[in-house]
GROMACS .gro file of C-alpha atoms in nm:
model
  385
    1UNK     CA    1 -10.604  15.743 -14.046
    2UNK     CA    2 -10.507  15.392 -13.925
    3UNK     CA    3 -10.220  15.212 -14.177
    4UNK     CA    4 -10.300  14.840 -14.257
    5UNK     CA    5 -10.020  14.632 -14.230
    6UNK     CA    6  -9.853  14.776 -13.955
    7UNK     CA    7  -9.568  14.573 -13.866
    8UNK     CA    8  -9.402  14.584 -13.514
    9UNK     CA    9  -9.036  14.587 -13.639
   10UNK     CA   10  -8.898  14.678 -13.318
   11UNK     CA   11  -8.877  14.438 -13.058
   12UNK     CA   12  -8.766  14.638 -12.747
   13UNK     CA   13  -8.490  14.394 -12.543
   14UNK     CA   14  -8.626  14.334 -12.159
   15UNK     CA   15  -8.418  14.163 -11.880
   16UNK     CA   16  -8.481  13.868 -12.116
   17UNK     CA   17  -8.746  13.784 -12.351
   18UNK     CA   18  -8.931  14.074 -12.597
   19UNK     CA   19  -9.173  14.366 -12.574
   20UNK     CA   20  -9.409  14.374 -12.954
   21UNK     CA   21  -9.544  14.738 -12.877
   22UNK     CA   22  -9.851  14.968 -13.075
   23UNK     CA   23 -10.028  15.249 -12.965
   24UNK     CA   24 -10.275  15.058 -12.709
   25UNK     CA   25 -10.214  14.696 -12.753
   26UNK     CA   26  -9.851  14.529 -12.624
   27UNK     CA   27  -9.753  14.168 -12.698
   28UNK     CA   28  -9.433  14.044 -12.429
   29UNK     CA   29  -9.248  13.780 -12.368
   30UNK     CA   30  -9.070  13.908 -12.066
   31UNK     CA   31  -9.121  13.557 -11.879
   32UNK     CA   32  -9.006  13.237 -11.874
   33UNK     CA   33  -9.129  13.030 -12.142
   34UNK     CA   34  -9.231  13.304 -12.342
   35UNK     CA   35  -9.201  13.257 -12.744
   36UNK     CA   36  -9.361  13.494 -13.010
   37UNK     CA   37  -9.145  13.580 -13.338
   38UNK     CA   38  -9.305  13.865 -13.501
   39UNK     CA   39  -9.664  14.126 -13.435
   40UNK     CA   40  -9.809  14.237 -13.716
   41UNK     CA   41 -10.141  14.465 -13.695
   42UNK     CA   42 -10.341  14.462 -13.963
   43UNK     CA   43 -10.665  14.612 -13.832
   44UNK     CA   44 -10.796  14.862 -13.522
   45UNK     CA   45 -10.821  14.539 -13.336
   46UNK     CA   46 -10.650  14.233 -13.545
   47UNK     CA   47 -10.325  14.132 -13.479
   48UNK     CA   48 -10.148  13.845 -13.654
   49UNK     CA   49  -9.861  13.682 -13.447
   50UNK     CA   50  -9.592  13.438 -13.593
   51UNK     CA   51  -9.408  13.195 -13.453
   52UNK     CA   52  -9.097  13.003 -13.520
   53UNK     CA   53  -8.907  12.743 -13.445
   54UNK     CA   54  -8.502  12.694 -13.239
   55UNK     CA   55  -8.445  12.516 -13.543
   56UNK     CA   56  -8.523  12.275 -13.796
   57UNK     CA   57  -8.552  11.993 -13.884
   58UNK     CA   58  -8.814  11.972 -13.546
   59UNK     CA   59  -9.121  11.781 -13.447
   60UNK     CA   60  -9.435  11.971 -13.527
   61UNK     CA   61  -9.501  12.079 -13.179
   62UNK     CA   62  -9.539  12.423 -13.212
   63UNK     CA   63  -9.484  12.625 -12.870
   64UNK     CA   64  -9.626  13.029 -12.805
   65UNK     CA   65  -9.666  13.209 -12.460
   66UNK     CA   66  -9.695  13.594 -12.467
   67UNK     CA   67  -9.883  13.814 -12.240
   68UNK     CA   68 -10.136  14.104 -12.408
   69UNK     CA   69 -10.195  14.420 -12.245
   70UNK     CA   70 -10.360  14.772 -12.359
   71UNK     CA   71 -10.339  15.086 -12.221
   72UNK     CA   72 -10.704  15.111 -12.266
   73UNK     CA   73 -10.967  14.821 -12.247
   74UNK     CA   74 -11.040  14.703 -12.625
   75UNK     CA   75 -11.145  14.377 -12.801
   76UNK     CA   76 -10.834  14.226 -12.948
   77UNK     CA   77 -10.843  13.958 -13.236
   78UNK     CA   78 -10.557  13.753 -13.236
   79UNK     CA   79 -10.458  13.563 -13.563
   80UNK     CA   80 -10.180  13.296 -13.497
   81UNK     CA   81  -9.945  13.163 -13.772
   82UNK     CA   82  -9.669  12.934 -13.723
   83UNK     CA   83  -9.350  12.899 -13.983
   84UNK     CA   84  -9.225  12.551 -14.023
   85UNK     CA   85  -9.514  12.357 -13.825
   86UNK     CA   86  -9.915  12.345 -13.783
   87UNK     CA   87 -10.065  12.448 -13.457
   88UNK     CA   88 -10.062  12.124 -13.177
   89UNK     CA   89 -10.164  12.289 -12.887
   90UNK     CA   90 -10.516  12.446 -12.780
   91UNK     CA   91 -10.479  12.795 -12.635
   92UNK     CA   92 -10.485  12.844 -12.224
   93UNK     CA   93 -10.504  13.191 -12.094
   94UNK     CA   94 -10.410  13.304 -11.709
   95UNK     CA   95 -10.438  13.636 -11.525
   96UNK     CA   96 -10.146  13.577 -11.315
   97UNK     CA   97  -9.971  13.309 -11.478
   98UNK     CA   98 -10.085  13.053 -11.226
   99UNK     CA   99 -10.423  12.952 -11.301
  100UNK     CA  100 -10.524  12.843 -11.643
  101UNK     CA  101 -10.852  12.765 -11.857
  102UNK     CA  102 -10.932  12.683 -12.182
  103UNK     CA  103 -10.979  12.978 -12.395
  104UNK     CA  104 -11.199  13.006 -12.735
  105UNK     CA  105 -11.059  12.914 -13.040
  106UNK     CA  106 -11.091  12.847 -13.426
  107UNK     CA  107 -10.870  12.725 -13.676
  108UNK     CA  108 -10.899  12.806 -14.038
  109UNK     CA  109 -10.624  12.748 -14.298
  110UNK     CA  110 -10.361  12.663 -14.023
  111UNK     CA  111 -10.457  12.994 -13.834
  112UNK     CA  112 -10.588  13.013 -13.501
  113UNK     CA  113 -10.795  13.294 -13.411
  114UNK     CA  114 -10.968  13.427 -13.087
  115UNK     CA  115 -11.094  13.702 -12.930
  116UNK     CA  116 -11.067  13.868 -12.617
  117UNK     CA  117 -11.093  14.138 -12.374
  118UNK     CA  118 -10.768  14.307 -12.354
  119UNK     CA  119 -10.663  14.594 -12.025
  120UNK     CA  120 -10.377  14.714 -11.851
  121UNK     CA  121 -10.405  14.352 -11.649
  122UNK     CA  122 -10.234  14.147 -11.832
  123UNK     CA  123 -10.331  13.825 -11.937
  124UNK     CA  124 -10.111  13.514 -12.045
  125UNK     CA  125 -10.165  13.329 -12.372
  126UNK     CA  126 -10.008  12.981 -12.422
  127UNK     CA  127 -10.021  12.656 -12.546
  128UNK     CA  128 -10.032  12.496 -12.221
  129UNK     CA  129 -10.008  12.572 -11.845
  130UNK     CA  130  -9.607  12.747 -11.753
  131UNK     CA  131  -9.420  12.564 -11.541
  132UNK     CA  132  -9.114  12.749 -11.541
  133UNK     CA  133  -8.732  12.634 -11.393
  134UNK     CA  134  -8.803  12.819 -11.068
  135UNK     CA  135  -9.150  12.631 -11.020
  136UNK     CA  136  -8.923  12.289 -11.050
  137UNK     CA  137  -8.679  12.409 -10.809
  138UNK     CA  138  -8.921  12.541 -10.555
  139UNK     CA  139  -9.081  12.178 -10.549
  140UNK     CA  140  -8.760  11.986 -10.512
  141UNK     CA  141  -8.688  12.195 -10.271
  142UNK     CA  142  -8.977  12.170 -10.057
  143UNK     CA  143  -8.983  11.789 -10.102
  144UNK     CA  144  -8.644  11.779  -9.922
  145UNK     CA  145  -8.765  11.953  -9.646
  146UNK     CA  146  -8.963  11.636  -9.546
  147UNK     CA  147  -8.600  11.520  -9.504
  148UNK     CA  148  -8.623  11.215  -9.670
  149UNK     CA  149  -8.522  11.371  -9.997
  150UNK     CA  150  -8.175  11.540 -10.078
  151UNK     CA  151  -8.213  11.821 -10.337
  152UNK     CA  152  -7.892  11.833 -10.563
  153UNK     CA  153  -7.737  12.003 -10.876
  154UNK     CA  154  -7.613  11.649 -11.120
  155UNK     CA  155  -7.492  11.851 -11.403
  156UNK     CA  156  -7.509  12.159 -11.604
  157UNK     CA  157  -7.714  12.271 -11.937
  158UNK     CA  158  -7.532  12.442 -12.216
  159UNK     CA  159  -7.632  12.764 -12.051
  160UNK     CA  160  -7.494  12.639 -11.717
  161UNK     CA  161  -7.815  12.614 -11.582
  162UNK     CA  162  -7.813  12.372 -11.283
  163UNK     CA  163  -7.998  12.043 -11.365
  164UNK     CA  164  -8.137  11.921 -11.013
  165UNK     CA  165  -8.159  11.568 -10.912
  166UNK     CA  166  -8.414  11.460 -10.615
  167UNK     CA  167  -8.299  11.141 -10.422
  168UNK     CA  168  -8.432  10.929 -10.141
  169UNK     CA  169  -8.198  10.680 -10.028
  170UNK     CA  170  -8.315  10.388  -9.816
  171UNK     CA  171  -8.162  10.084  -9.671
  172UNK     CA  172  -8.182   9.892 -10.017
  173UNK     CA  173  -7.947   9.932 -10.359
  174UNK     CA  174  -8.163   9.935 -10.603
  175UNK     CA  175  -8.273  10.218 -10.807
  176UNK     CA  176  -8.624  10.363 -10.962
  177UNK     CA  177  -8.562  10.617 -11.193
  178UNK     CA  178  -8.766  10.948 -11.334
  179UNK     CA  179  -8.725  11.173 -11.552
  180UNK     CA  180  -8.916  11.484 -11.694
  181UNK     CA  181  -8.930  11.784 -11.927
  182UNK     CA  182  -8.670  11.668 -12.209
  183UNK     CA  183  -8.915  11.812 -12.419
  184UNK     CA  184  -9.023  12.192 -12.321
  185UNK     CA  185  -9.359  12.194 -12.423
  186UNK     CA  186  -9.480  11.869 -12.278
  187UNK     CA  187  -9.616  11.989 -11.975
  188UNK     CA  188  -9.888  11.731 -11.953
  189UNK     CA  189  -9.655  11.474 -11.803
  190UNK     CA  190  -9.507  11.702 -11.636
  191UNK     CA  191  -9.827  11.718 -11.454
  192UNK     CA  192  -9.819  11.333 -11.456
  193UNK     CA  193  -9.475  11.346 -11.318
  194UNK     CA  194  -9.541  11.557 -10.994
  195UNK     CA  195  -9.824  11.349 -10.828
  196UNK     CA  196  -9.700  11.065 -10.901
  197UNK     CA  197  -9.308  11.145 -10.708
  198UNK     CA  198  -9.522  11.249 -10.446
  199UNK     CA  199  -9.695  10.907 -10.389
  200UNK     CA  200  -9.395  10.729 -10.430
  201UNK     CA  201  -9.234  10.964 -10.139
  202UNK     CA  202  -9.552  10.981  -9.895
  203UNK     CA  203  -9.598  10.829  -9.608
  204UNK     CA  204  -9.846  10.573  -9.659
  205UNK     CA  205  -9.744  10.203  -9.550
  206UNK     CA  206  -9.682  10.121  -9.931
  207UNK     CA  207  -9.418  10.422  -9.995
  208UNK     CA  208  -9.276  10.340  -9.685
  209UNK     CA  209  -9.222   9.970  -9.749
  210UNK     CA  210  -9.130  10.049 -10.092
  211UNK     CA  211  -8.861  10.314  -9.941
  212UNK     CA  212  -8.688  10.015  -9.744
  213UNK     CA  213  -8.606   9.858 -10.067
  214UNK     CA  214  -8.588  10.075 -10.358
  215UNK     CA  215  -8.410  10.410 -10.346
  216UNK     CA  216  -8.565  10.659 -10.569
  217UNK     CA  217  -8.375  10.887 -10.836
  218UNK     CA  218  -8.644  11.201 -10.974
  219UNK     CA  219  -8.483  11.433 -11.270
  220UNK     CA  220  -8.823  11.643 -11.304
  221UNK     CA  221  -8.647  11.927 -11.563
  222UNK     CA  222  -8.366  11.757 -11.778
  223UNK     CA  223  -8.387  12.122 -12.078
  224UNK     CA  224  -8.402  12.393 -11.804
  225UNK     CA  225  -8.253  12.596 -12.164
  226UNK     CA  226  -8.536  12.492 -12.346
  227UNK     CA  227  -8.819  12.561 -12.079
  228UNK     CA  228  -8.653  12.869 -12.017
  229UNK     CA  229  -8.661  13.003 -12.434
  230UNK     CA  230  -9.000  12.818 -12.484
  231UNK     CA  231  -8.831  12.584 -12.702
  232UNK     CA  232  -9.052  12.316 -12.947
  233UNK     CA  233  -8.807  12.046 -12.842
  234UNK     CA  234  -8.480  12.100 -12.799
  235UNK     CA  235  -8.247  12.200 -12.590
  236UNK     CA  236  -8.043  12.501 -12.698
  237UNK     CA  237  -7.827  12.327 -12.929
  238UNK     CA  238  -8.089  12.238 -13.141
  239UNK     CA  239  -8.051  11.884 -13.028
  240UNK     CA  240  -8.368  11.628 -12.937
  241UNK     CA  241  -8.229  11.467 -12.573
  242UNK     CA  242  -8.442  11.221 -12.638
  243UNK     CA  243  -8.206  11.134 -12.916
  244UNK     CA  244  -7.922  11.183 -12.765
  245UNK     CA  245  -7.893  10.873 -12.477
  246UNK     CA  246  -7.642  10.665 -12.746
  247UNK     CA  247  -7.411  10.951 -12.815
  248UNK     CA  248  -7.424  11.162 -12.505
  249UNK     CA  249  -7.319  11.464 -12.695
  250UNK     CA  250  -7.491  11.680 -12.472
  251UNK     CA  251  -7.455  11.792 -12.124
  252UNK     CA  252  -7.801  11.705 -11.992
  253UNK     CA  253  -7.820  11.357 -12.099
  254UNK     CA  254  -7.439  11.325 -11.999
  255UNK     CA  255  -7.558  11.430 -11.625
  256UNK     CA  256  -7.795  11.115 -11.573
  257UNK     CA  257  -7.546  10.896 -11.759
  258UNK     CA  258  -7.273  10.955 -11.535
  259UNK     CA  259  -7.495  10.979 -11.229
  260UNK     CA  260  -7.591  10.642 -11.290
  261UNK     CA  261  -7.281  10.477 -11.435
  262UNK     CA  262  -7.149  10.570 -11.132
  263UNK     CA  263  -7.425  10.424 -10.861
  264UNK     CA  264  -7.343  10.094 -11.091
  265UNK     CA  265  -7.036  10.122 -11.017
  266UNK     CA  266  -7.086  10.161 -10.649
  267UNK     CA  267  -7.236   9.855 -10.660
  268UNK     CA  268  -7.587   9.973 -10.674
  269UNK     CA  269  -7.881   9.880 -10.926
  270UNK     CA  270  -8.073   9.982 -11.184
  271UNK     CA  271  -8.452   9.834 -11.144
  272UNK     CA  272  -8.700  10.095 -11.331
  273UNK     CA  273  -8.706  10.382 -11.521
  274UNK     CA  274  -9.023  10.609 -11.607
  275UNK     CA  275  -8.977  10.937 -11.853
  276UNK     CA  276  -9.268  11.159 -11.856
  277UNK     CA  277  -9.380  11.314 -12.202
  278UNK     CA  278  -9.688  11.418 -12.391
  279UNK     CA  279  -9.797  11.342 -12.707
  280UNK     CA  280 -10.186  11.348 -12.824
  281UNK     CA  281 -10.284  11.030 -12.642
  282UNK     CA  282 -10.254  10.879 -12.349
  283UNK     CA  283 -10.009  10.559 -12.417
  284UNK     CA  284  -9.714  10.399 -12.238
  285UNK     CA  285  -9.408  10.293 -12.507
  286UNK     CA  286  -9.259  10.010 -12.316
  287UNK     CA  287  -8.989   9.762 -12.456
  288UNK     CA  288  -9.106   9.449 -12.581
  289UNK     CA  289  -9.182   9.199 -12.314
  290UNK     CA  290  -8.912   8.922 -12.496
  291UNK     CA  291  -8.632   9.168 -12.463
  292UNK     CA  292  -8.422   8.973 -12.250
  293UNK     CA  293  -8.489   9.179 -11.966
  294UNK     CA  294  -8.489   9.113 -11.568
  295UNK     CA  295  -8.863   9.073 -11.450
  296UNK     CA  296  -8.988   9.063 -11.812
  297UNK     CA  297  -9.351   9.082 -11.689
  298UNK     CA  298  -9.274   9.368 -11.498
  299UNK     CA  299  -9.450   9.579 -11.737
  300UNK     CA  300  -9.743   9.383 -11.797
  301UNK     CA  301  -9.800   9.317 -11.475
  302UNK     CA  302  -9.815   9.697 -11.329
  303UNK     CA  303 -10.028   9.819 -11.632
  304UNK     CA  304 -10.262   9.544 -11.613
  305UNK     CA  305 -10.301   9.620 -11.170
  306UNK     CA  306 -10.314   9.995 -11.351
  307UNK     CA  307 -10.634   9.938 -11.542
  308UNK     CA  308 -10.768   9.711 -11.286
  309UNK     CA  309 -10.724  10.023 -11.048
  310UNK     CA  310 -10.871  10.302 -11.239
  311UNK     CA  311 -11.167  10.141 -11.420
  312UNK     CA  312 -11.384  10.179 -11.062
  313UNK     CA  313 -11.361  10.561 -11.133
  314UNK     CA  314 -11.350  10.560 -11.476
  315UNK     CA  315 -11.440  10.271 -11.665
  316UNK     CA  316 -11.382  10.359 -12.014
  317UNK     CA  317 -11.033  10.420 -11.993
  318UNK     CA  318 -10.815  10.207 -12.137
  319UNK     CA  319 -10.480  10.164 -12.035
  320UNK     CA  320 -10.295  10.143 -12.391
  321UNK     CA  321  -9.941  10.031 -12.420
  322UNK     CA  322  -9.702   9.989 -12.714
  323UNK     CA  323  -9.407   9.813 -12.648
  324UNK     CA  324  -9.104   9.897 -12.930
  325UNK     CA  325  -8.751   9.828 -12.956
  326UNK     CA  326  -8.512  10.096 -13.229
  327UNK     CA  327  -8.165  10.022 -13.063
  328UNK     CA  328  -8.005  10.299 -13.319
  329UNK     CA  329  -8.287  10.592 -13.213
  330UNK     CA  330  -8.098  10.703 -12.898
  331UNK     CA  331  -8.438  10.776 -12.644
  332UNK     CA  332  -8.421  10.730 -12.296
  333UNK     CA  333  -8.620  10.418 -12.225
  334UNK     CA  334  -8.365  10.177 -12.481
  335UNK     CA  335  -8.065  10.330 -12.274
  336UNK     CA  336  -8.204  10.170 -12.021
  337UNK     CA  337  -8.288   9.855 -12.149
  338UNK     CA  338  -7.951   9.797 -12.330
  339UNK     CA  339  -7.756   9.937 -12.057
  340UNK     CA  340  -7.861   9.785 -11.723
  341UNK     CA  341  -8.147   9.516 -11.867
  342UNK     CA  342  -8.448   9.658 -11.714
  343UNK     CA  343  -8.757   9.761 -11.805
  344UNK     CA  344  -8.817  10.152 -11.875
  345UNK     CA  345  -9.137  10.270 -12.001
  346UNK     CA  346  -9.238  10.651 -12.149
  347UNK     CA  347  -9.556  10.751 -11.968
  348UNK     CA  348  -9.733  10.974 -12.203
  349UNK     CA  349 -10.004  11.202 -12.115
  350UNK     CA  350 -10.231  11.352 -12.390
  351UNK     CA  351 -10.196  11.742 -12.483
  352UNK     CA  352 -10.583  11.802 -12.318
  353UNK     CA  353 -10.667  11.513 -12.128
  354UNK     CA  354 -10.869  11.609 -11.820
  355UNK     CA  355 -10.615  11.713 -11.559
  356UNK     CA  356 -10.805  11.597 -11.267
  357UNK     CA  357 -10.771  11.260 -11.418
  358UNK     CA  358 -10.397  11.329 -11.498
  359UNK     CA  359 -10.358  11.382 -11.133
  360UNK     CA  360 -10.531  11.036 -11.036
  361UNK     CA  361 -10.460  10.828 -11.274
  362UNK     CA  362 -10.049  10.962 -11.136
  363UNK     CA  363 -10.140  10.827 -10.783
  364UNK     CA  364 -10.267  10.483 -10.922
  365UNK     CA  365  -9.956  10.452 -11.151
  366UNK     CA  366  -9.782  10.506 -10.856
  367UNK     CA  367  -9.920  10.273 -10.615
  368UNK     CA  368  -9.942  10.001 -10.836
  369UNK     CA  369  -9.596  10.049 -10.976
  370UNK     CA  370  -9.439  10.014 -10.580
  371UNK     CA  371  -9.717   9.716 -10.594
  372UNK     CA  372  -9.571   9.546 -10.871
  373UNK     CA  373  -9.245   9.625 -10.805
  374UNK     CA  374  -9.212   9.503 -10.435
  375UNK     CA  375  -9.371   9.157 -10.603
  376UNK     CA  376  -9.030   9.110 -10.768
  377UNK     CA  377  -8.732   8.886 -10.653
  378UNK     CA  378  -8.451   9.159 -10.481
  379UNK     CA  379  -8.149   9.203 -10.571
  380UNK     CA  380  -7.999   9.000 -10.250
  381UNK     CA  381  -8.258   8.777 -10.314
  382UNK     CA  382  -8.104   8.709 -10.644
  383UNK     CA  383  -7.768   8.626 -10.582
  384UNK     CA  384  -7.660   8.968 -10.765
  385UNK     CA  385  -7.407   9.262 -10.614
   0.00000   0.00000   0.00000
């Protein structure tokens, strides 16, 4: 007779990541990104899966990716628990880890539940869409194919995995920076992040114009650790990097610091910055427009073209900023402010916003940013090194 409460106790080792096994139904992490703590079943066809935390204190964004296969087709209930945290993000399921859609859900006493048809074809399970550290490399790499990119390693994680920086280098010396994936889980600006580097280096009259001028710095996957473990948020110290750009105690914020205390000091410029997160909205943080900062319309200027540009398509979108200034908190876009006195905004994409519109509404924050951008006095122009 079946035994209720059947824990999986053993969690067989892989090349990296975990194998939860029964009799027909197996739970694995053997992937990148993959999380899951602990399998318990606790009927024919019920199992409840727990997941933790790298460490705590955290923000409640509670990460899971596993893959579910059975030896023999069945109906398997899956009941989803997290310790430390309530569930943020809405299940996704893939068949090759690739492709996503939404899959069925409930939540009921901070459980998730769904059903599904299990086989010996796996199927992926996860908060959001995997885009692991080979994905990232892959697309640097065939950016600078087009030649007008240079592919490089800027630093190391604390697991000396390479952090890549993409550069194109024009005539000009001054700087637009991006950055990406300090936080693991955030894959919705990742999304953002991807279309919109690819405007910027296209070859339409406006990226090329904008080329002459501004050279372009992209850092699309600053916790290759923490995408790698399926971290919550930090890197595998236990550290936020978005905390971390007034102490520098850590080697992936360290990188960018040093890559661009040192274009300063070859008498090149700081002009932008963009970091790409997700939160449960769509919102730009921006610093206050009173700041003190060069071009202090800057901001104001590109989201207003912004709104002006999507609201054909989509007119009840509203292009929400929130400008704020905590000089003690240590994120990315007051670095740049109190560093090199420009304007750096966080581009937030929400955790299910439609990704079509992800996609376009990346191309228009492009275009308009080079847009708004060229508009400004240069840095000749200005009297300035």
């Amino acid at each position: 007779m079946f035994r209720l409460f059947n824990f999986c106790l053993l969690m067989l080792i892989s090349a990296y990541g975990y194998a939860c096994k029964f009799s027909n139904v197996e739970f694995a992490t053997d992937f990148s990104g993959g999380r899951l703590a602990q399998c318990q079943q606790v009927s024919q066809d019920t199992f409840l899966l727990t997941f933790n935390p790298e460490n705590t204190p955290i923000n409640d964004s509670p990460w899971y990716s596993f893959k579910v296969t059975a030896k023999q087709p069945q109906t398997v209930n899956i009941v989803m628990q997290v310790n430390n945290g309530k569930h943020r993000y809405q299940p996704k399921i893939s068949r090759d880890g690739k492709h996503w859609q939404k899959q069925p859900f409930t939540v009921n006493n901070s459980k998730m539940r769904m059903s599904l048809a299990a086989s010996s074809q796996a199927i992926w399970i996860s908060g959001q869409e995997i885009i692991s550290n080979v994905d990232y490399y892959q697309w640097g790499k065939n950016l600078a194919a087009h030649q007008i990119v240079e592919q490089e390693v800027i630093g190391h994680s604390v697991q000396e995995r390479p952090i890549y920086g993409l550069s194109a280098r024009g005539e000009g010396k001054e700087w637009l920076v991006i950055l990406g994936r300090q936080h693991p889980p955030e894959l919705t600006g990742a999304l953002a992040m991807f279309p919109f580097t690819e405007t910027l280096l296209g070859v339409s009259p406006l990226a090329l114009s904008f080329r002459e001028r501004f050279n372009i710095l992209v850092v699309p996957n600053l916790n290759p650790d923490g995408v790698f473990l399926g971290n919550w948020r930090h890197n595998v110290n236990g550290v936020d990097l978005n905390r971390d750009w007034k102490k520098f105690q850590q080697p992936e914020s360290s990188a960018v610091n040093d890559y661009l205390t040192a274009l300063v000091a070859g008498k090149q410029k700081i002009a932008m910055a963009v970091d790409f997160h997700s939160t449960r909205k769509d919102i730009f943080y921006s610093m206050p427009h009173d700041y003190g900062l060069e071009n202090p319309q800057l901001v104001n200027h590109w989201l207003n073209a912004l709104q002006q540009a999507i609201s054909g398509a989509y007119p009840d979108f509203q292009v929400v900023q929130k400008p704020g200034n905590n000089p003690d908190r240590g994120v990315f876009k007051q670095y740049i402010a109190d560093t090199f006195k420009v304007h750096a905004i966080t581009y937030e994409m929400g955790d299910e916003t439609d990704r079509d519109f992800i996609d376009k509404l990346a191309v228009e924050a492009a275009n308009t940013l080079m847009t708004t951008m060229l508009a400004t006095q240069g840095q000749d122009e200005s009297g300035g090194e």
